[in-house]
Short mmCIF file of C-alpha atoms and ligand atoms in Angstrom, two decimals:
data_model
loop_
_atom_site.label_atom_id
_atom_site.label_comp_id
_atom_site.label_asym_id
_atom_site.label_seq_id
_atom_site.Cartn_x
_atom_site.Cartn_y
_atom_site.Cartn_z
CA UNK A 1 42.19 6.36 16.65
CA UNK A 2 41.04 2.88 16.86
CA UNK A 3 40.73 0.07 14.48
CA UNK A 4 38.39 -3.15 14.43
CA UNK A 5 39.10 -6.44 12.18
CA UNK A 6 36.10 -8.37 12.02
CA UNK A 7 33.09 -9.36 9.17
CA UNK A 8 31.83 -6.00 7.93
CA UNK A 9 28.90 -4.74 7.01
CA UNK A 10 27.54 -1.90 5.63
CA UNK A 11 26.20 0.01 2.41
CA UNK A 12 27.03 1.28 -0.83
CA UNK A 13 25.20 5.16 -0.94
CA UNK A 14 21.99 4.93 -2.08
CA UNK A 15 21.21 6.21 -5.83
CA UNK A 16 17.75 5.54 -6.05
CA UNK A 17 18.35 2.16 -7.39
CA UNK A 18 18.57 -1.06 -5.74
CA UNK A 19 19.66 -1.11 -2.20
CA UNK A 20 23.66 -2.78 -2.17
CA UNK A 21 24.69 -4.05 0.70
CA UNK A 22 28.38 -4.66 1.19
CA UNK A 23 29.74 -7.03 3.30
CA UNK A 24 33.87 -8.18 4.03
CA UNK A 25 34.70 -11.68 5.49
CA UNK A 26 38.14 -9.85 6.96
CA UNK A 27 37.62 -6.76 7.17
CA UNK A 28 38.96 -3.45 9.16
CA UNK A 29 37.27 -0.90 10.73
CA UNK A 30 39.04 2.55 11.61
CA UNK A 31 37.44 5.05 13.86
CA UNK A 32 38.33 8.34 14.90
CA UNK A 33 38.14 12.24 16.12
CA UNK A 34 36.81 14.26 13.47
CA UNK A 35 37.45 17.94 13.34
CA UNK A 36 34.58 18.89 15.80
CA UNK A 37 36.12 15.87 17.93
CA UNK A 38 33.34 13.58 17.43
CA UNK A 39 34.19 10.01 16.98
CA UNK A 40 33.45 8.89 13.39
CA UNK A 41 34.59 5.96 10.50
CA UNK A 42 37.92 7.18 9.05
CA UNK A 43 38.04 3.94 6.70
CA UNK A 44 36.25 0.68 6.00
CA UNK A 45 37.34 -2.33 3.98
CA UNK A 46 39.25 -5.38 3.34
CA UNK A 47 41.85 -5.76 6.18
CA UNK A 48 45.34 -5.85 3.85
CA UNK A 49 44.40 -2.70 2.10
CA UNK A 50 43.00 -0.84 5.04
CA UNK A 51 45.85 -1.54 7.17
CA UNK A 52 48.43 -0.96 4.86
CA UNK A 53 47.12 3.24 4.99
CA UNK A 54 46.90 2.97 8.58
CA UNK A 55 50.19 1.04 9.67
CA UNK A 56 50.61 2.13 13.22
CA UNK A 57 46.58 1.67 13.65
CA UNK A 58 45.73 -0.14 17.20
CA UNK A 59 43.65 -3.04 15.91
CA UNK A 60 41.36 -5.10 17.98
CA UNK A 61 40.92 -8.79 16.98
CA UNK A 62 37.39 -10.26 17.01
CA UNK A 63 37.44 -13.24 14.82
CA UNK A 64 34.17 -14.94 14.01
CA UNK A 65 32.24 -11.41 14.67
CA UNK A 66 30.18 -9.40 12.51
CA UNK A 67 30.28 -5.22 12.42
CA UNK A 68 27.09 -3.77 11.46
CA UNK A 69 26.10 -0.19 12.15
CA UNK A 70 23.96 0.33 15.02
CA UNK A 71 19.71 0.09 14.18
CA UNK A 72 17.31 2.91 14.04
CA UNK A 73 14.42 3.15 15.59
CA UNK A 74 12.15 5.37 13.50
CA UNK A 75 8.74 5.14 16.19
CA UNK A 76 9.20 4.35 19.58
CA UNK A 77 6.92 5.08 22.53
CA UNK A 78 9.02 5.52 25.67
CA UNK A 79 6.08 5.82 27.98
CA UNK A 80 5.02 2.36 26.75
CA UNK A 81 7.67 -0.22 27.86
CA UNK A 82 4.57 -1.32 30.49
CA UNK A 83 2.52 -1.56 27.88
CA UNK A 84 3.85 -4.29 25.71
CA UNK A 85 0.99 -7.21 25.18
CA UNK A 86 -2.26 -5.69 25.72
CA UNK A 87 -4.14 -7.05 24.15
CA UNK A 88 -7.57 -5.09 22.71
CA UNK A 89 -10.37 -5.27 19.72
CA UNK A 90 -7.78 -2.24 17.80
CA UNK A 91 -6.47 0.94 18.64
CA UNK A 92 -8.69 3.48 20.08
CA UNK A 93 -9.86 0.79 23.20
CA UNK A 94 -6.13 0.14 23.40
CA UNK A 95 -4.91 3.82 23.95
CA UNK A 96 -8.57 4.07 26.54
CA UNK A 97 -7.87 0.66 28.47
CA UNK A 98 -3.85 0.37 28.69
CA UNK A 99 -1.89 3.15 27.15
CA UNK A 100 -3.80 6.46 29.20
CA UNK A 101 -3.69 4.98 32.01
CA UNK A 102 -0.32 4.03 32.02
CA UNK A 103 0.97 7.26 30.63
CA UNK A 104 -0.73 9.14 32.77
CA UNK A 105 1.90 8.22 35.90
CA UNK A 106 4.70 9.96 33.93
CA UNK A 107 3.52 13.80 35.61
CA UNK A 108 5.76 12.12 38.13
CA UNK A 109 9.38 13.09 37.38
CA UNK A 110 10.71 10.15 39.33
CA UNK A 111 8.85 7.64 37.42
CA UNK A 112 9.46 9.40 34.36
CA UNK A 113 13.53 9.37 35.29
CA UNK A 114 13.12 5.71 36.15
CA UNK A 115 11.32 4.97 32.82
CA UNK A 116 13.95 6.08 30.85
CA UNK A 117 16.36 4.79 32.59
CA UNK A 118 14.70 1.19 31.48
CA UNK A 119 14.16 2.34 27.95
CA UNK A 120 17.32 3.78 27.14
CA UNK A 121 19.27 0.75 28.45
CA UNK A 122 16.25 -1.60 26.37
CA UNK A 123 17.25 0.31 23.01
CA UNK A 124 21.09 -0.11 23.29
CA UNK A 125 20.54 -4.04 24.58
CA UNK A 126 18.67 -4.63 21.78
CA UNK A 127 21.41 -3.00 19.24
CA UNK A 128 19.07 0.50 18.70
CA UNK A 129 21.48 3.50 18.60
CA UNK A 130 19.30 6.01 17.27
CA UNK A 131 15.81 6.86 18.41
CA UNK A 132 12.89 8.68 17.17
CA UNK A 133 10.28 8.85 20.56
CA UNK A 134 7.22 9.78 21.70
CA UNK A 135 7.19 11.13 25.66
CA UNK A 136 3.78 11.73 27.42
CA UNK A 137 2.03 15.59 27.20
CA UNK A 138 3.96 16.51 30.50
CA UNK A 139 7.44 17.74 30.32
CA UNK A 140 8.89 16.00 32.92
CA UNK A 141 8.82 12.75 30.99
CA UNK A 142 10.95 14.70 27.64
CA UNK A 143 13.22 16.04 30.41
CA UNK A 144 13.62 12.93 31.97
CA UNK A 145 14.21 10.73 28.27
CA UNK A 146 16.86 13.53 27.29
CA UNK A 147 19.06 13.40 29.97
CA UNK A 148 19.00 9.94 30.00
CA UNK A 149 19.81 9.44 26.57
CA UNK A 150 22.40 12.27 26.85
CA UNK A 151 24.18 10.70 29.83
CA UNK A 152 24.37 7.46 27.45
CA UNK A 153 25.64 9.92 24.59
CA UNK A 154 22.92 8.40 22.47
CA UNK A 155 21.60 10.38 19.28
CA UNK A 156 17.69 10.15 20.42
CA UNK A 157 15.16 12.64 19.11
CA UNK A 158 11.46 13.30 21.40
CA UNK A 159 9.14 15.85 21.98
CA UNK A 160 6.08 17.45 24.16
CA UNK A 161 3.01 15.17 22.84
CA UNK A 162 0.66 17.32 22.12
CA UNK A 163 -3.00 16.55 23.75
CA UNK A 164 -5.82 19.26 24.00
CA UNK A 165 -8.58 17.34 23.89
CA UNK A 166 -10.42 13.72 22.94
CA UNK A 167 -8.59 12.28 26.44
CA UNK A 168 -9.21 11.90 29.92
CA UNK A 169 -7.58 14.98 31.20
CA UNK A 170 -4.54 13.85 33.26
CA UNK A 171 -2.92 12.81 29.80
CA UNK A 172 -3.75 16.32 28.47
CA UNK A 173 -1.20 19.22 28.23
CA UNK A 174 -0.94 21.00 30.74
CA UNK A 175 -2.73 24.38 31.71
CA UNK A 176 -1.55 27.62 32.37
CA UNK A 177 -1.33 28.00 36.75
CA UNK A 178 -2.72 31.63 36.31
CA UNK A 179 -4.00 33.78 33.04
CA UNK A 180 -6.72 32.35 30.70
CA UNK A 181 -3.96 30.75 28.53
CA UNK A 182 -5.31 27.22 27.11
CA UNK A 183 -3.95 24.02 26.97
CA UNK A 184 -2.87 24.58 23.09
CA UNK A 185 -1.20 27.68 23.78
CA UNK A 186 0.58 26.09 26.72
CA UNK A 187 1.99 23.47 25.22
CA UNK A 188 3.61 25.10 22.53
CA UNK A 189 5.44 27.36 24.77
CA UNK A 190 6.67 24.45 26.50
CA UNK A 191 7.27 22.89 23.17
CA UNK A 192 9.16 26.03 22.23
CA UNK A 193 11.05 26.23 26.00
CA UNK A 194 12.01 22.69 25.57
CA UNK A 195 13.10 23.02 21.70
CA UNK A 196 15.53 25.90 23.33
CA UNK A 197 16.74 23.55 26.49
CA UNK A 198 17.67 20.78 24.01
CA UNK A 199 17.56 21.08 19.99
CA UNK A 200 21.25 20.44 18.79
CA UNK A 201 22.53 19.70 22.40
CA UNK A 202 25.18 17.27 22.03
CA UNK A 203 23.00 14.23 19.73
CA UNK A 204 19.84 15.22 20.97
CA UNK A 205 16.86 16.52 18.75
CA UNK A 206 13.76 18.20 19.15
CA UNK A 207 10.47 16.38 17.31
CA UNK A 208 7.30 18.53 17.72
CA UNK A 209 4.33 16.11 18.71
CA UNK A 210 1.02 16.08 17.55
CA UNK A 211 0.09 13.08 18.92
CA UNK A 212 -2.73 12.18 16.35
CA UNK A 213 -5.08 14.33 14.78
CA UNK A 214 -7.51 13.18 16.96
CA UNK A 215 -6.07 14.21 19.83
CA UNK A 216 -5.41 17.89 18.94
CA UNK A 217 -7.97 20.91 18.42
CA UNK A 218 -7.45 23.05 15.04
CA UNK A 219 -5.70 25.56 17.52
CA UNK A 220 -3.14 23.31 18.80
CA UNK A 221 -2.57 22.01 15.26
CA UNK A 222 -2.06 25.39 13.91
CA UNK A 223 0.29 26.52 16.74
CA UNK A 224 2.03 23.14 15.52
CA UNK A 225 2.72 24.18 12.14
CA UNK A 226 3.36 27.90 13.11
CA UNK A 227 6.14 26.30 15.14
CA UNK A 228 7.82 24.04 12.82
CA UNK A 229 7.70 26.71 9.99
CA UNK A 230 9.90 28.89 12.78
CA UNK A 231 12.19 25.99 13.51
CA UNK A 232 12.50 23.53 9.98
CA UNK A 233 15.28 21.82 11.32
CA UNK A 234 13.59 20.18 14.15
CA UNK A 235 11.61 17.06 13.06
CA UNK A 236 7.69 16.47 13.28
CA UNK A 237 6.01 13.15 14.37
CA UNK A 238 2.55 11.76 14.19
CA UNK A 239 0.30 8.99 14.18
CA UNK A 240 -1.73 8.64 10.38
CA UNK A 241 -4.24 6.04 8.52
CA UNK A 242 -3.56 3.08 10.96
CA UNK A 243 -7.02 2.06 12.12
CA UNK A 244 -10.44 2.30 9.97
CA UNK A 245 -12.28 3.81 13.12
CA UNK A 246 -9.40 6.14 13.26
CA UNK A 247 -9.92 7.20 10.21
CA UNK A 248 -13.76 7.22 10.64
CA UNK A 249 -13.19 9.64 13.53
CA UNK A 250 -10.47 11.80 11.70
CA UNK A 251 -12.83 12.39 8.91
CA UNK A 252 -15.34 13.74 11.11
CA UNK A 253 -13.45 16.14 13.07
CA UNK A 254 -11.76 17.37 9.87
CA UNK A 255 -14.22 17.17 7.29
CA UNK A 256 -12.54 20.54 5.20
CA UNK A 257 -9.68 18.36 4.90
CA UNK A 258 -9.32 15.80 1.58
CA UNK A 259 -8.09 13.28 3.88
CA UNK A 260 -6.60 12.40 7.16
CA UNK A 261 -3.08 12.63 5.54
CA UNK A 262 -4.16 15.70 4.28
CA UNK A 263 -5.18 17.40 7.95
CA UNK A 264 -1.69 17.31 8.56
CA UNK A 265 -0.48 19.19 5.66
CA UNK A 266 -3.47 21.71 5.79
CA UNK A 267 -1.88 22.66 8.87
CA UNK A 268 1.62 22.77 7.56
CA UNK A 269 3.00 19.38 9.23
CA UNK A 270 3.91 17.91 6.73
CA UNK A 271 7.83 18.07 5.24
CA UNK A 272 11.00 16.55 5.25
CA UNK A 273 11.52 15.46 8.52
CA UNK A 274 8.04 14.73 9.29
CA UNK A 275 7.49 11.46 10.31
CA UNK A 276 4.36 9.47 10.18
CA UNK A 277 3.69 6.04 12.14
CA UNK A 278 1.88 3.38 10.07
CA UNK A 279 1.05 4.93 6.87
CA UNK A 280 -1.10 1.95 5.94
CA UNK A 281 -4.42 2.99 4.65
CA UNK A 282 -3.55 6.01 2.58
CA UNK A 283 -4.70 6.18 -1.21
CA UNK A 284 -2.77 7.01 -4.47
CA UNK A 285 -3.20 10.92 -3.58
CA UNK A 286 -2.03 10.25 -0.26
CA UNK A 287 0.95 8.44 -1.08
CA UNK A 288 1.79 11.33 -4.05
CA UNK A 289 1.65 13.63 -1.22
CA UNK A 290 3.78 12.17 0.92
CA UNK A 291 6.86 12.13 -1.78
CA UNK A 292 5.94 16.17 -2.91
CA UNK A 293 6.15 16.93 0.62
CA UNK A 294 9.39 14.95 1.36
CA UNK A 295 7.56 13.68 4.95
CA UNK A 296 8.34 10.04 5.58
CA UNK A 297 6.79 6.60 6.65
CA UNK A 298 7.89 5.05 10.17
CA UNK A 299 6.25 1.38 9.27
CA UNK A 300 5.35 -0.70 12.33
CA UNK A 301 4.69 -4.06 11.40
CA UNK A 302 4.49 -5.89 15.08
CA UNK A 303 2.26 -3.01 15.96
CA UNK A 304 0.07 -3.60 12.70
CA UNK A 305 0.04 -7.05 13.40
CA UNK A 306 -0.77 -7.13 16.86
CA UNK A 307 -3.59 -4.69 16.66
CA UNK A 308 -4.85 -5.63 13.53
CA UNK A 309 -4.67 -2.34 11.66
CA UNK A 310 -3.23 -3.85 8.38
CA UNK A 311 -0.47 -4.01 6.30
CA UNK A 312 1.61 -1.14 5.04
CA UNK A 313 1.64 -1.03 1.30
CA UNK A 314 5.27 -1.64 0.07
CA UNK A 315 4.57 -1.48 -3.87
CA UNK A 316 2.36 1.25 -3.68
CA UNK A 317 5.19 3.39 -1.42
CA UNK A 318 7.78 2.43 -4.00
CA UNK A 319 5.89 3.25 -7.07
CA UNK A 320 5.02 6.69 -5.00
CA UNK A 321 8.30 7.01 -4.34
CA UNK A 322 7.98 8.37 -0.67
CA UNK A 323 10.66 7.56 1.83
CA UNK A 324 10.25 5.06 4.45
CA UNK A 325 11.65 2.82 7.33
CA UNK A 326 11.41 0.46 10.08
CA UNK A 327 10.20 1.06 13.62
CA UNK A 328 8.97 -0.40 16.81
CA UNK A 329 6.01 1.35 18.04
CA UNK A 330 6.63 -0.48 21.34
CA UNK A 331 3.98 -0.69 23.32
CA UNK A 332 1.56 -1.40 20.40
CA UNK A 333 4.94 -2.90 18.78
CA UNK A 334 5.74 -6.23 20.39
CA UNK A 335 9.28 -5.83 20.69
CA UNK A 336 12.44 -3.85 21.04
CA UNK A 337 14.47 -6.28 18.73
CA UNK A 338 15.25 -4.95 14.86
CA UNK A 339 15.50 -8.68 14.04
CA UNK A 340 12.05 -9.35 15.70
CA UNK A 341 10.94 -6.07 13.56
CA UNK A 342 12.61 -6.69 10.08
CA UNK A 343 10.77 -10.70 10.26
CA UNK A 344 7.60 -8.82 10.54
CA UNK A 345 8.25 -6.80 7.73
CA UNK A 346 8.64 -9.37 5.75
CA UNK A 347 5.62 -11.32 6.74
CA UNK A 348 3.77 -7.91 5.85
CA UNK A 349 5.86 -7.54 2.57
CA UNK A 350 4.96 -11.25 1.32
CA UNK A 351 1.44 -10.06 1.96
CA UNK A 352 1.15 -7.47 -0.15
CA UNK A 353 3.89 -8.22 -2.49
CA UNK A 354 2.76 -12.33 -3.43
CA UNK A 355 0.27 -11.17 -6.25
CA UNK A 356 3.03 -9.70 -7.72
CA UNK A 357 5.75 -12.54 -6.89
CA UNK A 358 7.87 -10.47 -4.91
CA UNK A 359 8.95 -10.16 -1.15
CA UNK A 360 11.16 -7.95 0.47
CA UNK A 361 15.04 -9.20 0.08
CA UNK A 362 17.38 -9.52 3.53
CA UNK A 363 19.69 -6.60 2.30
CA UNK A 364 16.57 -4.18 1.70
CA UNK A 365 15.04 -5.54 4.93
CA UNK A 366 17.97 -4.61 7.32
CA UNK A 367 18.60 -0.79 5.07
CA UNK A 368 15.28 -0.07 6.34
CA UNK A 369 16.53 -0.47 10.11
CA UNK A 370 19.60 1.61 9.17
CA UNK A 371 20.45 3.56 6.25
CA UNK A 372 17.50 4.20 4.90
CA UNK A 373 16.17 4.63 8.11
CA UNK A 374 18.73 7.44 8.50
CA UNK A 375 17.49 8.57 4.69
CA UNK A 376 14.20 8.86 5.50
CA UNK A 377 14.80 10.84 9.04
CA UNK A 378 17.33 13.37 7.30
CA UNK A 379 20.22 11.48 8.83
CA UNK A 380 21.69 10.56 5.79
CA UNK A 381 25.69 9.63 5.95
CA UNK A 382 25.61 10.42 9.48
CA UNK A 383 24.60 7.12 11.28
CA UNK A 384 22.95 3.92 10.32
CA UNK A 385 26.20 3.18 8.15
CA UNK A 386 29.45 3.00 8.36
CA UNK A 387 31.13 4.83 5.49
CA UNK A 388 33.97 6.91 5.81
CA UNK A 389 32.33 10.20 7.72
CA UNK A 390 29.60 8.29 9.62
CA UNK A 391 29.35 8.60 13.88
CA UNK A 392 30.72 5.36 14.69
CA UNK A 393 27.67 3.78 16.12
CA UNK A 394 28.05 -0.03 15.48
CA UNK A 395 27.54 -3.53 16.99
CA UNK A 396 29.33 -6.24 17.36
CA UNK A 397 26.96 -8.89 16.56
CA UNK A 398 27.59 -12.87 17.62
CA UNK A 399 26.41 -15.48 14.42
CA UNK A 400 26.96 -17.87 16.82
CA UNK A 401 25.06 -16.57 19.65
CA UNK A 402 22.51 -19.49 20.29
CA UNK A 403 23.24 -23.06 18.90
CA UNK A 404 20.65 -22.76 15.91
CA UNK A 405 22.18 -19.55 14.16
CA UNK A 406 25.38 -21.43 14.69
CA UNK A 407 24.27 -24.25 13.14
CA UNK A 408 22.50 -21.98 9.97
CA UNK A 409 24.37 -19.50 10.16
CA UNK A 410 27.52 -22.03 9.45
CA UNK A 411 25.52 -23.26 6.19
CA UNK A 412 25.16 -19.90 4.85
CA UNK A 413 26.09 -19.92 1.37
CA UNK A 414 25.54 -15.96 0.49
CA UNK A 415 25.26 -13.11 2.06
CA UNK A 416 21.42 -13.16 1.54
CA UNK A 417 21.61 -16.42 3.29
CA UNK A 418 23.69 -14.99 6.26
CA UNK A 419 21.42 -12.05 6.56
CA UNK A 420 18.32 -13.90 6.35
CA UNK A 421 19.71 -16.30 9.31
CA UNK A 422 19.93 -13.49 11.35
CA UNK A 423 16.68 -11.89 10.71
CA UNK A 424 14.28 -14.93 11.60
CA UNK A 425 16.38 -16.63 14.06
CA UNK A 426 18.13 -13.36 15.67
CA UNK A 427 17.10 -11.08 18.76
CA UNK A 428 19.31 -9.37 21.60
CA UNK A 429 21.77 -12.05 22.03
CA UNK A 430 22.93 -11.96 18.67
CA UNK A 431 24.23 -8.57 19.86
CA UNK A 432 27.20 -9.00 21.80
CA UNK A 433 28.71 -5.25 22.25
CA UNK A 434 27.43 -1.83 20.89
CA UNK A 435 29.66 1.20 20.52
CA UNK A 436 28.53 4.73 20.34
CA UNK A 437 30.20 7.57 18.74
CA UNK A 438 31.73 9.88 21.66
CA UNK A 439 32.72 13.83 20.97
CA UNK A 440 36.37 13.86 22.53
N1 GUN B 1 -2.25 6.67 17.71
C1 GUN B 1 -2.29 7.62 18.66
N2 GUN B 1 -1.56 7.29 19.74
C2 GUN B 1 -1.03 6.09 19.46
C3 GUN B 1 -0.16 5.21 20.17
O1 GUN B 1 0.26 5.47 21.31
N3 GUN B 1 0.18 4.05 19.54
C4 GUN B 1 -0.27 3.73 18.30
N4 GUN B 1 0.09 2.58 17.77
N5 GUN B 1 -1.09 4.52 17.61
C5 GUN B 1 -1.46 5.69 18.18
ZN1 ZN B 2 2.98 4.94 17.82
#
């Protein structure tokens, strides 16, 4: 057992109403074995009271820092890290010019190992302890982002991406070295073989891939469902409604379908624990079907930015009342930094949200990097907080890290104020130390 005195911050469980953050100037920390020996929050609070129930408590002193449980990262491309800033007329030339090309050199297991090596150590820099990822369609790259995150006891969740056709054919699955068996087939028995090898292994999950819609035949996407009906606690991921020629292309390929949300669920993708990047140009049926279905929204607003695809819909996802939260999408993302992230969500909140004289607050901005982050994955109460029960992921985070969020920082007058300091003057050196939960 282990105890930290520091700023705290954290927040109140969620109740459908507004998001409460809860912060303590002097707070304490306490961590320890639970009964399956993983290392979790015992107690958070003010430091008198805490201390006085655990007397005998080592405490470690860091004045002038702030706790905050560690980021999550709800749409991350691993394969990608290369890709960062290039720069295209919108998605589809993107993935043909930079992003196939690149992710084509992952077949190679050392590249792949070395990748991940990068991207693992990129996440945790950056103050990212959780991690839902995209590999490439060969196996060797979800070997290779598994064992690193497992040898850095990270909770990280990837899969097989799932390619049949609509690509040049070194990114496509695999096929079969003897038999007649087809690429779809073949990938979902290495989807299954790899959901064996590492589903539920220490924090590691298994996240079937259908790339996009566009990428998969009706066979693979069918095989995609059949699987996740089999296994309903590993999670789903996807790409949906981020580009108009996209969804131009989607339409055509599925035209039985109502929409291109609605390919996914024809199939049986969608549920809780389906997660779907961008989200932005989905109408009022879409949205209602996202909340009946319990699937969720990994919104990517440096991605959306950068590429031009649009703005996700805030009011609209509220007033459906589907789950959502923050992600990357590095390489179409811009950066690994939550702060970089949560001051683009804003940008895209006061976008959609001026008509109606709103914008996003700092407290509901930084839930959607962490607790309801967790929420929307299925990870409620255990990480992206820090109540009693939680893996003790946090950071140690620096408001003095550079001489500007000193100096604002300093004239902070609310927590608001504090928060919002952070968010549009903050990236990785505002994180000074990260901690991850260990089993004992
Ligand atoms: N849609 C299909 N693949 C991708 C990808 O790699 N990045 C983004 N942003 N959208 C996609
Ligand atoms: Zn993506």
């Amino acid at each position: 057992m282990k105890a930290y005195r520091a700023a705290l911050l954290w927040f109140a469980p969620h109740d459908g109403g507004a998001v409460r953050a809860r912060f303590e100037q002097d707070g304490l920390l306490v961590v320890g074995p639970n009964a399956a020996g993983t290392q979790v929050v015992l107690a958070i609070g003010e430091f008198r009271t805490v201390h006085d129930a655990y007397p005998l408590v080592v405490v470690e002193h860091l004045p002038e820092r702030i706790i905050a449980p560690g980021f999550l990262d709800m749409h991350v491309h691993f394969p990608q890290v290369n890709v960062i800033g290039s720069p295209a007329a919108g998605l589809l030339p993107w993935l043909e010019n930079y992003t196939f090309p690149e992710e084509k050199r992952f077949e190679a297991p050392e590249y792949s190992a070395q990748a991940a090596h990068v991207f693992v150590a990129e996440l945790l820099r950056n103050g990212v302890t959780t991690a839902l990822a995209f590999a490439t369609s060969h196996p060797e790259s979800v070997n290779a982002l598994f064992s690193q995150a497992q040898a850095k006891h990270m909770r990280l969740m990837t899969g097989l991406c799932l390619m049949d056709r609509n690509a040049p054919d070194a990114v496509l699955n695999r096929c079969a070295d003897v038999g007649s068996t087809s690429r779809a087939e073949q990938s979902l028995i290495d989807s299954e073989e790899l959901i064996r090898r590492w589903h539920g292994t220490d924090r590691l999950g298994y996240a079937i891939t259908p790339r996009f819609a566009l990428s998969c035949t009706d066979a693979q996407l069918r095989g995609a469902g059949d699987l996740a009906a089999r296994y309903p606690d590993v999670w789903i991921q996807s790409h949906v409604a981020e580009n108009q020629d996209e969804i131009a292309w989607a339409r055509q390929l599925f035209p039985q379908s109502r929409s291109y949300l609605a390919t996914y669920d024809d199939f049986g993708l969608l549920r809780k624990r389906a997660i779907y990047a961008h989200c932005i140009h989905l109408d009022t049926a879409d949205r209602s079907l996202m909340h009946e279905t319990g699937a969720a929204a990994a919104v990517c607003p440096t991605s959306n930015l950068f590429l031009g695809s649009g703005f996700f819909d805030y009011l609209g996802a509220d007033s459906a009342g589907f789950a959502y939260g923050l992600a990357s999408d590095v390489g179409g993302g811009t950066s690994f930094s939550p702060f970089h992230t949560m001051l683009a969500a804003y940008y895209v909140g006061r976008e959609g949200q001026a008509k109606a004289g709103l914008s996003l607050s700092p407290q509901h901005l930084w839930w959607q990097h962490t607790a309801g982050a967790a929420r929307a994955l299925g990870l409620e109460g255990v990480v992206g907080n820090l109540l009693p029960g939680c893996e003790a992921d946090f950071l140690v985070l620096n408001p003095k890290a550079t001489p500007l969020l000193e100096r604002k920082t300093s004239l902070a007058a609310s927590l608001d104020e504090l928060l919002f300091s952070m968010i549009v003057l903050g990236d990785d050196r505002l994180v000074e130390r990260v901690v991850i939960s260990q089993a004992l």
